[in-house]
Amino acid sequence: MKIAGLTIVIAMLLILTNQVNAQKHISSLLQYDKQIDGIISQMTLEEKVNMLHAKYMFVSAGVERLGIADMRYADGPFGVREEMQPNGWMPLNWEKDKATFFPTGSALAATWSPELAYSYGTGMARETRLRGKDMILGPAINIQRIPTGGRTYEYLSEDPFLSAQLAVGYTKGAQDNGVAVCVKHFALNNQENNRGTVNVIVGERAMREIYLPPFRATVEEGDAYGFMSAYNKVNGWWCAENDILLNKILRNEWGFAGMVISDWGGTHSTVGSVKSGLNVEMPDKKFLGQALIDSVKAGKVSEEIINLRVREILRVRLAIKPIPEKEANTEMTSQPAQQKIAYEVASKSIVLLKNDGVLPLQLKNKPVIAVIGANATQIMGSGGMGAGVKTLYEVTPLEGFKNRIGDKAEIIFAQGYDPVVFSFADMFKKKTPEEIEQKAREKAVIALKLTKEALEVVSKADIVLFVGGNNRAVETEGSDRKDILLPSGQDELIKKIAAVNPNIVTVLTSGAPNDLKVVKQVSKALLISWFNGTEGGNALADVLVGNISPSGRLPFTLPVNLEDSPAYALGNYPQGGKNADVFANLVSETEAVEKPKAEAIKSNDPNTALYSEESLVGYRWFDTKKINVMYPFGYGLTYTTFEYANLKTDKKKYGKDDVIAISVELKNSGKVAADEVAQVYVHRINPSVEWPQKELKAFSRVSLNPGESKTVTLEIPVKNLKYWNETKQAWDDDLCNMEIQVGASAGEIKLKKEINLK
Ligand code: BGC
């Protein structure tokens, strides 16, 4: 009897374990483990540790003796960075390393197209291979928590589901083409100010439901081979030595089998890092070099741990074929096939926010078009700190208009305002009050002159195309913006222009939200054209003249006021105090092991970011708190109209393992072909725990000719509706009644249907 009972218990345990394991992703990287046993058994401790830190700025070592090639990293995420000196940041000024500049993250996200994200990954991989590199340092996928975030333009969206879908597309596209991704920055790098010192205090539920899902999806759905740890701390621990993030969640729960590299200068300890799951210290060997050898010899770290970290790197090394040096860099990095992808993404990312009927532009009578704004001639591939692309070419908006309509309109141009220019020197040098005053006086004189020129030019024009927005000096790694106002006095200028010529179409080339109160009011049409890559200007011109219909949708909410957004409204950001830091490696190891202090959390400590808004990020906040927005998440107009009808679900009641199959009819009821993005949100009716008002759970981009109808089918697995139960430390079901809401944005729900989860 006893034995039979025990057998049953063991059998049940096995079933249970299998169930857990069945859910856990099995990485394709595990296939190399046998081969790796043989390699590791031949390696000395020194050879092993030699793999765990940088060899050069963008290279970590293999084992030459055993035929294991070095790992070569290509900086990304939106174009392969030019070649630099092995041990520094100075470019080598090669000819052939000019790359394609792909539209940056927020532009890619505005396409709402996982298929385009896949092409994007393909393109990034091809150029990475041409340069002879193995791993692309992208995609960059942190949630856009604050509108002012310095890297909002690099990141994808404020929504985890949209971010996840695109991140998986990028990951698969890159890895299917022979390049490992390095998903970054894991995790919760949601601000640049104090990024190297800040401790993010986040509740587990928000972390699991908002901030981690895009990362998780790249592992479970994309089989990502590489991750980069972030500079900041999460709940007291640096991300590069965060046992919870790296070992417990990433590896044990999600089944990640690849390698984690630190962000540049983001390693803070020897024993802590290597035990907690960090594989490679970049770009130094301060902690994972001799200090690690010594630590092993002193018995502080077992050689098994070293073997494990080496194994994880070798898995990636064996999955990615190294490119022999003589085959690399023989062709120009940027190639037409990739430029085409950049065009496709750009042309489908542009968001039309307002149109009083002036668009598409009518060119019958060869109008005079005044293009006003420094952003019309500004390149966006580089210009700030970090992630720059030395582009083979970049079509600016002005060039795009000339290319596409130079013969159909008379185009005249004035710069209009003095753009912000990035300077390293300014970042570090404090100016005296006299210097500041002097600078302000000079700027006022320039502004006066530029305004006068612009007003003269617009007085001669039929149409004003105001091309403004931020630039790469305004939105930059290492610091957040102080506000979301249009820089360089653009609001003042456009008001003056409107008094002379009110026929204004405004295009903003920004990667992140701007305050639109003024431009919206004075413009007949308003668009966002992002930092839109090598072909950005051509794509923009095609949209403005109607060669294609605009089809981008906002990947983030545009607030009326910055202060309405959650982290600002709750006083969680800015944290005050210190200025932005640039690199993180100025913090010592002793500081690194400090635990979070309760008193620091309460005070306005510049190094503590409290996420008390919890899951109410982006539209989840505005919807739940009923705060008006300028334009909602998911919003975007086009040159036609769509009708939504016949929302159906395949059943009324769903169990926890079911998939909710949704169908809706979409009709293009206008006169031109265009794409619509049907968005499905869920609203819980009688939940047992708190939820945001609604959450995006499915979407589909559909192309429709005039008059055409299509039935769109979308699916939501019920398991994707779970919440993180902090008490149980597990995902849990909240089986409640639920409204399926289908709409064109978070602010425009067209159809609703109630279902029950049981
Ligand atoms: C950035 C990373 C980048 C690395 C190498 C860091 O400052 O945060 O995204 O890949 O530098 O350039």
XYZ file of N, CA and C and ligand atoms in Angstrom, residues 57-58 74-77 81 84 89 137-138 140 151 154-155 182 184-185 189 192 195 228-231 261-265 283 385-387 477-478 582-584, ligand 1:
129
model
N 37.055 46.588 -27.616
C 35.832 47.349 -27.333
C 34.555 46.600 -27.746
N 34.592 45.918 -28.913
C 33.405 45.196 -29.386
C 33.716 43.731 -29.731
N 28.268 43.800 -33.128
C 27.963 44.982 -33.945
C 27.031 45.866 -33.135
N 27.445 47.087 -32.861
C 26.567 47.959 -32.085
C 25.344 48.297 -32.922
N 24.193 48.325 -32.277
C 22.918 48.641 -32.928
C 22.158 49.574 -32.022
N 20.827 49.589 -32.121
C 19.935 48.596 -32.735
C 19.381 48.969 -34.098
N 26.869 49.973 -36.390
C 27.769 51.093 -36.118
C 29.082 50.944 -36.882
N 35.380 50.880 -35.172
C 36.141 51.771 -34.296
C 37.478 51.156 -33.907
N 36.816 54.656 -28.738
C 35.584 55.062 -29.410
C 35.870 55.844 -30.694
N 23.787 44.212 -31.389
C 23.362 44.725 -30.075
C 21.988 45.389 -30.201
N 21.012 44.582 -30.380
C 19.626 44.994 -30.519
C 18.791 43.730 -30.586
N 16.403 46.935 -28.962
C 16.303 47.660 -27.692
C 14.821 47.800 -27.377
N 15.985 57.544 -24.441
C 16.066 56.487 -25.458
C 14.696 56.048 -25.965
N 14.674 54.933 -29.419
C 15.273 53.623 -29.695
C 14.324 52.507 -29.297
N 13.567 52.746 -28.227
C 12.670 51.721 -27.714
C 11.405 51.684 -28.551
N 21.113 40.577 -29.360
C 21.445 40.876 -27.977
C 20.341 41.819 -27.503
N 18.202 44.165 -25.454
C 18.692 45.086 -24.411
C 17.615 46.083 -24.019
N 17.694 46.685 -22.872
C 18.660 46.538 -21.797
C 17.894 45.919 -20.651
N 15.374 49.677 -17.803
C 16.121 50.901 -18.137
C 15.121 51.851 -18.794
N 17.172 57.716 -18.644
C 18.598 57.878 -18.884
C 19.261 58.698 -17.790
N 21.131 56.853 -15.083
C 20.893 55.445 -15.434
C 21.942 54.508 -14.828
N 21.572 41.796 -23.083
C 22.484 42.761 -22.466
C 21.842 43.235 -21.170
N 22.605 43.172 -20.081
C 22.046 43.658 -18.818
C 22.096 45.185 -18.816
N 21.150 45.778 -18.115
C 21.042 47.241 -18.084
C 21.999 47.831 -17.058
N 22.185 49.142 -17.132
C 23.073 49.849 -16.202
C 22.509 49.945 -14.778
N 25.623 39.699 -21.783
C 26.789 40.577 -21.684
C 26.369 41.835 -20.922
N 27.321 42.456 -20.275
C 26.962 43.665 -19.516
C 26.849 44.826 -20.486
N 26.089 45.845 -20.114
C 26.173 47.076 -20.893
C 27.578 47.640 -20.645
N 27.983 48.518 -21.535
C 29.383 48.963 -21.529
C 29.730 49.706 -20.227
N 30.497 49.058 -19.417
C 30.852 49.656 -18.125
C 29.813 49.373 -17.059
N 33.179 46.765 -21.686
C 34.222 46.358 -22.623
C 35.567 46.220 -21.888
N 24.439 61.192 -28.296
C 25.338 60.203 -27.730
C 24.824 58.798 -28.027
N 25.754 57.870 -28.238
C 25.375 56.466 -28.424
C 24.835 56.172 -29.798
N 24.467 54.928 -29.954
C 23.828 54.365 -31.139
C 23.716 55.273 -32.361
N 20.954 59.276 -25.778
C 21.369 58.388 -24.694
C 22.077 59.208 -23.610
N 21.973 58.774 -22.391
C 22.730 59.414 -21.316
C 21.981 60.508 -20.584
N 26.855 59.852 -17.760
C 27.028 59.365 -19.111
C 27.325 57.884 -19.117
N 28.352 57.489 -18.411
C 28.651 56.069 -18.302
C 28.523 55.632 -16.860
N 28.356 54.352 -16.688
C 28.005 53.875 -15.360
C 29.196 53.450 -14.535
C 24.609 51.565 -24.554
C 24.365 50.274 -25.320
C 25.377 50.127 -26.417
C 26.772 50.176 -25.800
C 27.896 50.039 -26.803
C 26.042 51.689 -24.095
O 26.300 52.966 -23.600
O 23.740 51.645 -23.459
O 23.071 50.266 -25.847
O 25.169 48.960 -27.151
O 26.945 51.407 -25.133
O 27.977 51.159 -27.607
